[in-house]
Amino acid sequence: MADFINVTTLNRLAKDVLAQCEPLNDLIVCGEISGFTRHYKSGHMYFVLKDENASVKSVMFRSQTRLLNFEPQNGMLVLAYGHATIYERDGAFQLYVDYMRPFGAGAAQMAFDALYKKLEAEGLFAPQRKRPLPAVPRCIGVVTSKTGAAWQDVQNVIGRRWPMVKLLLAPVNVQGLEAERSIIEGIHALDRDERPELILVTRGGGSKEDLWIFNSERIARAAAACSKPVVSAVGHEIDTTILDYVADLRAPTPSAAAELCVPDRMEVLQKLSILQDNIQKNIQNRVQICYNKIEQAAVQQGMQRQRQSMDRKIQELTRMQEAVVKAQKGHYKQADQALQSVVALAFSLNPYEVLARGYAIVKQKNSVQTVEHLQAGDQITICGAKAEADCTIQAVRKNSGTAKGATQE
């Protein structure tokens, strides 16, 4: 009777045999996901890969699920990378998946749409989250492959447009199994570094499969959590990734991203030249205005001086006028006094005034005649203050010394 073995030994032998089968240790299996389950405690994924004729149980442990850049769903066609063996406890043949990515346009789009809706619902694409880029950055962090064409394009464009800026490269893998972790670490490293003012995540063109890594949810969340503005430039203009929606700015190509990140020194020089011309014209206009104001002030000052001179002359003329008037009044007063004196003298010499004191005037033939010129027999009229008398001269006697009255016969 042959020796027997127990079930555990049988399963172990089968596992050892399968482990020695080289094709089973490095597999890429294409199949449709069915019965997908994610264990809520362990985080492991359990599902079935199937095609038209067969199916195989599959498992992806939590440590590998972190590498996924999409959310697996039932009905999605995928490429599963891993190895096949027997699970000893159940004796079940199953596929242990290390990495997985959507396969075919339909599956890839399904994964893309699912993640897009998820992140959009969380507000990661909201316009109000978008931050402006610094106008003139002094340092730019670049997450890309150091051997790729994108890095060369960025250096060339920025060196031509704004050579004063410094570029800080975080060299990463942009495709392959290590690409996701490498890109995330690059973003985190530049975010922690104080030197970069913005972060550019970029790579050159490629197939959709090559660019699929930038649809990673973990990369998208790393960019969203970044404290600095993030610019995404993946592939060509027709390529769009989840990172493009999360980033603060999306550029169609690495070269376009470089142009958007820095100003153009030629444009700046032209603007400075225009600004200089405007400043010079403004200064000239202000100088002209000041000159006109000075001229106007000089004219006004001259007029003011003339006005002051005229005021002084008017005051002097007024004083002279007052002096003339005063002198004239003095002269008038003196003349009046003199006239009064003359009038008084004339009044005192008025013969008619003398008559009032009892004296008389001798008239002969209506003319005043002195007594010494009279002769006897002359007809005269003696005029007094109040009456006249006609007389005939009888005799005229010459007096000497004190005058004596004439004898009337």
Short mmCIF file of C-alpha atoms in Angstrom, two decimals:
data_model
loop_
_atom_site.label_atom_id
_atom_site.label_comp_id
_atom_site.label_asym_id
_atom_site.label_seq_id
_atom_site.Cartn_x
_atom_site.Cartn_y
_atom_site.Cartn_z
CA MET A 1 0.00 0.00 0.00
CA ALA A 2 1.41 3.38 -1.04
CA ASP A 3 2.26 6.02 1.59
CA PHE A 4 -0.37 8.69 1.94
CA ILE A 5 -0.07 12.37 2.49
CA ASN A 6 -2.39 14.82 4.13
CA VAL A 7 -4.11 17.70 2.46
CA THR A 8 -1.71 20.29 3.87
CA THR A 9 1.24 18.43 2.35
CA LEU A 10 -0.57 18.13 -0.95
CA ASN A 11 -1.26 21.81 -1.13
CA ARG A 12 2.29 22.63 -0.10
CA LEU A 13 3.70 20.35 -2.80
CA ALA A 14 1.47 21.96 -5.40
CA LYS A 15 2.57 25.39 -4.22
CA ASP A 16 6.24 24.37 -4.45
CA VAL A 17 5.76 23.02 -7.94
CA LEU A 18 4.02 26.18 -9.07
CA ALA A 19 6.73 28.30 -7.46
CA GLN A 20 9.32 26.54 -9.64
CA CYS A 21 7.31 27.30 -12.77
CA GLU A 22 8.98 30.45 -14.08
CA PRO A 23 6.10 31.67 -16.29
CA LEU A 24 3.77 31.74 -13.27
CA ASN A 25 6.13 33.97 -11.25
CA ASP A 26 6.08 36.94 -13.63
CA LEU A 27 2.62 37.29 -15.12
CA ILE A 28 0.65 39.98 -16.87
CA VAL A 29 -2.94 38.81 -16.95
CA CYS A 30 -5.66 40.58 -18.88
CA GLY A 31 -9.15 40.13 -17.56
CA GLU A 32 -12.38 41.76 -16.46
CA ILE A 33 -12.91 42.51 -12.78
CA SER A 34 -15.83 40.74 -11.16
CA GLY A 35 -16.94 40.35 -7.55
CA PHE A 36 -14.71 43.18 -6.40
CA THR A 37 -14.40 43.61 -2.61
CA ARG A 38 -12.13 45.80 -0.49
CA HIS A 39 -11.78 44.52 3.08
CA TYR A 40 -12.68 47.39 5.38
CA LYS A 41 -10.16 46.40 8.09
CA SER A 42 -7.13 45.03 6.28
CA GLY A 43 -7.48 47.13 3.12
CA HIS A 44 -6.79 44.08 0.90
CA MET A 45 -8.67 43.77 -2.39
CA TYR A 46 -10.38 40.53 -3.41
CA PHE A 47 -11.83 40.02 -6.86
CA VAL A 48 -12.11 37.65 -9.81
CA LEU A 49 -10.48 38.16 -13.19
CA LYS A 50 -12.43 36.54 -15.99
CA ASP A 51 -12.70 36.33 -19.73
CA GLU A 52 -15.24 34.61 -21.98
CA ASN A 53 -14.22 31.08 -20.94
CA ALA A 54 -12.58 31.13 -17.51
CA SER A 55 -11.95 32.98 -14.29
CA VAL A 56 -9.30 33.11 -11.58
CA LYS A 57 -9.48 34.31 -8.02
CA SER A 58 -7.24 37.27 -7.37
CA VAL A 59 -6.00 39.19 -4.36
CA MET A 60 -4.10 42.45 -4.01
CA PHE A 61 -2.66 43.23 -0.61
CA ARG A 62 -2.88 46.64 1.01
CA SER A 63 0.81 47.43 0.48
CA GLN A 64 0.29 47.04 -3.28
CA THR A 65 -3.06 48.81 -3.44
CA ARG A 66 -1.30 52.05 -2.50
CA LEU A 67 0.37 51.98 -5.91
CA LEU A 68 -2.93 52.13 -7.75
CA ASN A 69 -3.75 55.34 -9.53
CA PHE A 70 -7.38 54.45 -10.16
CA GLU A 71 -10.31 52.91 -8.34
CA PRO A 72 -11.02 49.34 -9.59
CA GLN A 73 -14.65 48.62 -10.44
CA ASN A 74 -16.64 45.58 -11.57
CA GLY A 75 -16.70 45.25 -15.35
CA MET A 76 -13.40 47.10 -15.78
CA LEU A 77 -10.86 45.48 -18.08
CA VAL A 78 -7.39 45.55 -16.50
CA LEU A 79 -3.86 44.30 -16.84
CA ALA A 80 -2.79 42.59 -13.60
CA TYR A 81 0.93 42.18 -12.86
CA GLY A 82 1.87 39.46 -10.37
CA HIS A 83 2.31 35.71 -9.85
CA ALA A 84 -0.01 32.69 -9.56
CA THR A 85 0.12 30.01 -6.86
CA ILE A 86 -2.01 27.98 -4.48
CA TYR A 87 -3.42 29.30 -1.27
CA GLU A 88 -2.50 26.40 1.03
CA ARG A 89 -5.37 26.68 3.48
CA ASP A 90 -8.11 26.36 0.86
CA GLY A 91 -6.12 24.71 -1.90
CA ALA A 92 -7.39 27.44 -4.18
CA PHE A 93 -5.43 28.52 -7.20
CA GLN A 94 -5.29 32.29 -7.29
CA LEU A 95 -3.45 35.24 -8.70
CA TYR A 96 -1.48 37.52 -6.36
CA VAL A 97 -1.52 40.96 -7.96
CA ASP A 98 1.37 43.41 -7.34
CA TYR A 99 0.21 46.15 -9.70
CA MET A 100 -2.76 46.77 -11.92
CA ARG A 101 -3.81 49.34 -14.51
CA PRO A 102 -6.83 49.77 -16.75
CA PHE A 103 -6.59 48.19 -20.16
CA GLY A 104 -8.39 49.54 -23.19
CA ALA A 105 -10.14 52.82 -23.79
CA GLY A 106 -13.36 51.81 -22.14
CA ALA A 107 -11.79 50.60 -18.90
CA ALA A 108 -9.39 53.52 -18.67
CA GLN A 109 -12.16 56.03 -19.26
CA MET A 110 -14.33 54.30 -16.68
CA ALA A 111 -11.55 54.58 -14.10
CA PHE A 112 -10.88 58.18 -15.08
CA ASP A 113 -14.55 59.18 -14.83
CA ALA A 114 -14.97 57.47 -11.48
CA LEU A 115 -12.00 59.27 -9.94
CA TYR A 116 -12.98 62.54 -11.56
CA LYS A 117 -16.45 62.41 -10.00
CA LYS A 118 -15.02 61.48 -6.64
CA LEU A 119 -12.50 64.31 -6.47
CA GLU A 120 -14.93 66.81 -7.96
CA ALA A 121 -17.45 65.97 -5.25
CA GLU A 122 -14.75 66.70 -2.67
CA GLY A 123 -14.18 70.15 -4.20
CA LEU A 124 -10.62 69.53 -5.39
CA PHE A 125 -11.41 71.03 -8.80
CA ALA A 126 -13.22 74.12 -7.48
CA PRO A 127 -12.09 77.38 -9.13
CA GLN A 128 -11.87 79.16 -5.77
CA ARG A 129 -9.09 76.76 -4.79
CA LYS A 130 -6.92 77.92 -7.67
CA ARG A 131 -4.04 80.11 -6.49
CA PRO A 132 -2.34 82.72 -8.67
CA LEU A 133 1.26 82.20 -9.67
CA PRO A 134 3.89 84.65 -8.42
CA ALA A 135 4.42 87.37 -11.03
CA VAL A 136 8.22 87.21 -10.86
CA PRO A 137 9.33 83.99 -9.13
CA ARG A 138 12.89 83.76 -7.87
CA CYS A 139 12.94 79.96 -7.71
CA ILE A 140 10.79 77.28 -9.39
CA GLY A 141 10.68 73.65 -8.31
CA VAL A 142 10.39 71.12 -11.15
CA VAL A 143 9.16 67.55 -10.69
CA THR A 144 10.20 65.54 -13.73
CA SER A 145 12.75 63.09 -15.07
CA LYS A 146 16.25 64.55 -15.17
CA THR A 147 16.90 62.71 -18.47
CA GLY A 148 13.64 63.60 -20.16
CA ALA A 149 13.03 66.14 -22.90
CA ALA A 150 10.63 68.04 -20.64
CA TRP A 151 13.46 69.09 -18.31
CA GLN A 152 15.51 70.32 -21.25
CA ASP A 153 12.54 72.24 -22.67
CA VAL A 154 11.87 73.92 -19.34
CA GLN A 155 15.51 74.95 -18.93
CA ASN A 156 15.74 76.30 -22.48
CA VAL A 157 12.53 78.31 -22.38
CA ILE A 158 13.10 79.80 -18.93
CA GLY A 159 16.76 80.51 -19.74
CA ARG A 160 15.63 82.46 -22.78
CA ARG A 161 12.67 84.27 -21.19
CA TRP A 162 13.81 84.95 -17.61
CA PRO A 163 17.35 83.68 -16.88
CA MET A 164 17.37 85.28 -13.40
CA VAL A 165 15.11 82.56 -11.96
CA LYS A 166 16.62 79.50 -10.31
CA LEU A 167 15.36 76.01 -11.12
CA LEU A 168 15.32 73.34 -8.41
CA LEU A 169 14.87 69.85 -9.85
CA ALA A 170 13.29 66.96 -7.98
CA PRO A 171 14.32 64.06 -10.27
CA VAL A 172 11.61 61.40 -10.43
CA ASN A 173 10.46 58.44 -12.49
CA VAL A 174 7.59 59.48 -14.72
CA GLN A 175 6.53 55.95 -15.71
CA GLY A 176 6.77 52.45 -14.32
CA LEU A 177 5.89 50.87 -10.99
CA GLU A 178 7.90 53.36 -8.95
CA ALA A 179 6.62 56.45 -10.77
CA GLU A 180 3.69 57.22 -8.46
CA ARG A 181 5.70 57.05 -5.25
CA SER A 182 8.57 58.95 -6.85
CA ILE A 183 6.36 61.80 -8.09
CA ILE A 184 4.60 62.13 -4.73
CA GLU A 185 7.91 62.26 -2.89
CA GLY A 186 9.17 64.88 -5.34
CA ILE A 187 6.12 67.09 -4.74
CA HIS A 188 6.44 66.72 -0.97
CA ALA A 189 10.18 67.47 -1.04
CA LEU A 190 9.74 70.70 -3.01
CA ASP A 191 6.78 71.71 -0.86
CA ARG A 192 8.91 71.37 2.27
CA ASP A 193 11.79 73.30 0.72
CA GLU A 194 11.55 77.05 1.40
CA ARG A 195 13.26 78.09 -1.83
CA PRO A 196 10.69 77.28 -4.56
CA GLU A 197 7.76 79.68 -4.88
CA LEU A 198 5.82 77.34 -7.17
CA ILE A 199 6.05 73.73 -8.31
CA LEU A 200 5.93 72.51 -11.92
CA VAL A 201 5.01 68.84 -12.44
CA THR A 202 5.74 67.85 -16.01
CA ARG A 203 6.75 65.21 -18.51
CA GLY A 204 6.88 65.00 -22.28
CA GLY A 205 4.45 63.30 -24.59
CA GLY A 206 3.69 59.62 -24.70
CA SER A 207 0.94 57.08 -25.05
CA LYS A 208 -2.12 57.17 -22.84
CA GLU A 209 -0.68 54.23 -20.92
CA ASP A 210 2.56 56.14 -20.35
CA LEU A 211 0.69 59.18 -19.08
CA TRP A 212 -1.81 57.23 -17.00
CA ILE A 213 0.29 57.55 -13.87
CA PHE A 214 -0.74 61.23 -13.70
CA ASN A 215 -4.33 60.12 -13.20
CA SER A 216 -3.25 58.74 -9.81
CA GLU A 217 -5.49 59.73 -6.93
CA ARG A 218 -2.52 59.91 -4.59
CA ILE A 219 -0.63 62.26 -6.88
CA ALA A 220 -3.74 64.40 -7.23
CA ARG A 221 -4.15 64.60 -3.47
CA ALA A 222 -0.47 65.42 -2.99
CA ALA A 223 -0.82 68.33 -5.43
CA ALA A 224 -4.04 69.49 -3.78
CA ALA A 225 -2.40 69.46 -0.34
CA CYS A 226 0.63 71.40 -1.56
CA SER A 227 1.11 74.78 0.15
CA LYS A 228 2.57 76.30 -3.02
CA PRO A 229 0.92 76.84 -6.41
CA VAL A 230 1.20 73.78 -8.64
CA VAL A 231 1.46 73.88 -12.44
CA SER A 232 0.68 70.72 -14.41
CA ALA A 233 2.14 70.12 -17.87
CA VAL A 234 1.79 66.50 -18.91
CA GLY A 235 2.09 65.29 -22.49
CA HIS A 236 0.68 67.36 -25.32
CA GLU A 237 -2.24 69.73 -25.64
CA ILE A 238 -4.74 66.93 -26.35
CA ASP A 239 -3.73 64.99 -23.22
CA THR A 240 -5.69 65.69 -20.04
CA THR A 241 -5.06 64.07 -16.67
CA ILE A 242 -6.60 64.24 -13.23
CA LEU A 243 -3.56 66.22 -12.10
CA ASP A 244 -4.48 68.92 -14.63
CA TYR A 245 -7.81 69.48 -12.90
CA VAL A 246 -6.31 69.59 -9.40
CA ALA A 247 -3.36 71.86 -10.28
CA ASP A 248 -3.65 75.61 -9.89
CA LEU A 249 -2.73 76.00 -13.57
CA ARG A 250 -2.67 73.55 -16.45
CA ALA A 251 -0.33 74.04 -19.40
CA PRO A 252 -0.61 72.04 -22.65
CA THR A 253 3.13 71.30 -22.91
CA PRO A 254 6.28 71.64 -20.77
CA SER A 255 7.46 74.55 -22.93
CA ALA A 256 4.12 76.33 -22.54
CA ALA A 257 4.31 75.76 -18.79
CA ALA A 258 7.74 77.36 -18.67
CA GLU A 259 6.37 80.38 -20.54
CA LEU A 260 3.46 80.69 -18.11
CA CYS A 261 5.68 80.44 -15.03
CA VAL A 262 7.98 83.37 -15.81
CA PRO A 263 7.65 86.73 -17.56
CA ASP A 264 9.34 87.46 -20.88
CA ARG A 265 12.33 89.71 -20.31
CA MET A 266 11.95 91.27 -23.77
CA GLU A 267 8.37 92.24 -22.99
CA VAL A 268 9.45 93.53 -19.58
CA LEU A 269 12.24 95.56 -21.17
CA GLN A 270 9.79 96.97 -23.70
CA LYS A 271 7.34 97.85 -20.92
CA LEU A 272 10.17 99.43 -18.92
CA SER A 273 11.19 101.43 -21.99
CA ILE A 274 7.62 102.62 -22.49
CA LEU A 275 7.35 103.37 -18.78
CA GLN A 276 10.62 105.30 -18.91
CA ASP A 277 9.36 107.33 -21.88
CA ASN A 278 6.10 108.01 -20.06
CA ILE A 279 7.96 109.05 -16.92
CA GLN A 280 10.22 111.33 -18.93
CA LYS A 281 7.24 112.89 -20.70
CA ASN A 282 5.44 113.25 -17.40
CA ILE A 283 8.47 114.92 -15.85
CA GLN A 284 8.77 117.25 -18.84
CA ASN A 285 5.08 118.10 -18.60
CA ARG A 286 5.41 118.77 -14.89
CA VAL A 287 8.53 120.88 -15.47
CA GLN A 288 6.66 122.83 -18.13
CA ILE A 289 3.72 123.28 -15.78
CA CYS A 290 6.09 124.42 -13.03
CA TYR A 291 7.83 126.76 -15.48
CA ASN A 292 4.48 128.21 -16.54
CA LYS A 293 3.50 128.61 -12.91
CA ILE A 294 6.84 130.30 -12.19
CA GLU A 295 6.33 132.56 -15.19
CA GLN A 296 2.83 133.30 -14.04
CA ALA A 297 4.08 133.84 -10.52
CA ALA A 298 6.84 136.11 -11.84
CA VAL A 299 4.28 138.13 -13.79
CA GLN A 300 2.03 138.24 -10.77
CA GLN A 301 4.98 139.17 -8.59
CA GLY A 302 5.95 141.92 -11.04
CA MET A 303 2.40 143.14 -11.07
CA GLN A 304 2.37 142.92 -7.31
CA ARG A 305 5.55 144.97 -7.12
CA GLN A 306 4.06 147.50 -9.55
CA ARG A 307 0.87 147.52 -7.52
CA GLN A 308 2.86 148.07 -4.34
CA SER A 309 4.90 150.82 -6.03
CA MET A 310 1.69 152.41 -7.24
CA ASP A 311 0.24 152.09 -3.76
CA ARG A 312 3.31 153.78 -2.31
CA LYS A 313 3.10 156.53 -4.93
CA ILE A 314 -0.62 156.92 -4.29
CA GLN A 315 0.10 157.19 -0.59
CA GLU A 316 2.87 159.71 -1.29
CA LEU A 317 0.57 161.61 -3.66
CA THR A 318 -2.14 161.54 -1.02
CA ARG A 319 0.27 162.91 1.56
CA MET A 320 1.39 165.57 -0.91
CA GLN A 321 -2.22 166.36 -1.73
CA GLU A 322 -3.02 166.62 1.95
CA ALA A 323 0.05 168.83 2.40
CA VAL A 324 -1.00 171.00 -0.57
CA VAL A 325 -4.55 171.24 0.74
CA LYS A 326 -3.21 172.04 4.19
CA ALA A 327 -0.82 174.61 2.76
CA GLN A 328 -3.57 176.00 0.57
CA LYS A 329 -5.83 176.30 3.55
CA GLY A 330 -3.03 178.07 5.37
CA HIS A 331 -2.52 180.38 2.46
CA TYR A 332 -6.28 180.92 2.23
CA LYS A 333 -6.35 181.68 5.92
CA GLN A 334 -3.41 184.05 5.69
CA ALA A 335 -4.89 185.67 2.59
CA ASP A 336 -8.24 185.92 4.31
CA GLN A 337 -6.63 187.45 7.35
CA ALA A 338 -4.70 189.86 5.14
CA LEU A 339 -7.88 190.60 3.22
CA GLN A 340 -9.71 191.16 6.45
CA SER A 341 -6.95 193.49 7.55
CA VAL A 342 -7.08 195.30 4.21
CA VAL A 343 -10.85 195.41 4.36
CA ALA A 344 -10.66 196.72 7.88
CA LEU A 345 -8.08 199.26 6.78
CA ALA A 346 -10.12 200.12 3.72
CA PHE A 347 -13.17 200.31 5.86
CA SER A 348 -11.35 202.51 8.27
CA LEU A 349 -10.25 204.71 5.36
CA ASN A 350 -13.74 204.87 3.87
CA PRO A 351 -14.66 208.53 4.02
CA TYR A 352 -18.24 207.69 4.46
CA GLU A 353 -17.38 205.84 7.62
CA VAL A 354 -15.56 208.98 8.84
CA LEU A 355 -18.72 210.98 8.19
CA ALA A 356 -20.50 208.83 10.71
CA ARG A 357 -18.20 210.25 13.35
CA GLY A 358 -19.31 213.81 12.52
CA TYR A 359 -16.94 214.75 9.81
CA ALA A 360 -17.98 216.16 6.36
CA ILE A 361 -16.74 216.06 2.81
CA VAL A 362 -16.37 219.12 0.67
CA LYS A 363 -17.53 218.70 -2.88
CA GLN A 364 -17.26 221.17 -5.63
CA LYS A 365 -19.01 220.38 -8.79
CA ASN A 366 -19.64 216.77 -7.58
CA SER A 367 -16.00 216.11 -6.92
CA VAL A 368 -14.27 216.06 -3.59
CA GLN A 369 -12.21 219.11 -3.10
CA THR A 370 -9.64 219.96 -0.47
CA VAL A 371 -10.12 223.12 1.50
CA GLU A 372 -6.77 224.62 0.53
CA HIS A 373 -7.84 224.67 -3.06
CA LEU A 374 -11.03 226.65 -2.40
CA GLN A 375 -11.37 230.32 -3.03
CA ALA A 376 -13.75 232.90 -1.80
CA GLY A 377 -16.97 232.88 -3.75
CA ASP A 378 -16.74 229.15 -4.66
CA GLN A 379 -19.98 227.25 -4.47
CA ILE A 380 -19.49 224.03 -2.50
CA THR A 381 -21.54 221.27 -1.03
CA ILE A 382 -20.76 219.96 2.42
CA CYS A 383 -21.75 216.32 2.65
CA GLY A 384 -22.35 214.77 6.02
CA ALA A 385 -23.39 211.32 7.02
CA LYS A 386 -27.05 212.19 6.97
CA ALA A 387 -27.37 215.52 5.11
CA GLU A 388 -25.78 217.85 2.63
CA ALA A 389 -25.46 221.64 2.70
CA ASP A 390 -24.81 224.02 -0.18
CA CYS A 391 -22.48 226.83 0.81
CA THR A 392 -20.58 229.75 -0.61
CA ILE A 393 -17.00 230.30 0.42
CA GLN A 394 -16.48 233.74 1.83
CA ALA A 395 -12.87 233.46 2.72
CA VAL A 396 -10.09 230.86 2.80
CA ARG A 397 -7.36 231.10 5.45
CA LYS A 398 -4.16 229.14 5.46
CA ASN A 399 -3.50 227.23 8.64
CA SER A 400 -0.22 226.23 10.17
CA GLY A 401 0.22 223.63 12.88
CA THR A 402 -3.02 222.24 14.22
CA ALA A 403 -5.85 222.67 11.82
CA LYS A 404 -8.59 225.11 12.75
CA GLY A 405 -12.15 225.28 11.47
CA ALA A 406 -13.05 227.65 8.70
CA THR A 407 -15.16 230.66 9.38
CA GLN A 408 -18.53 230.65 7.63
CA GLU A 409 -20.20 234.03 7.02
#
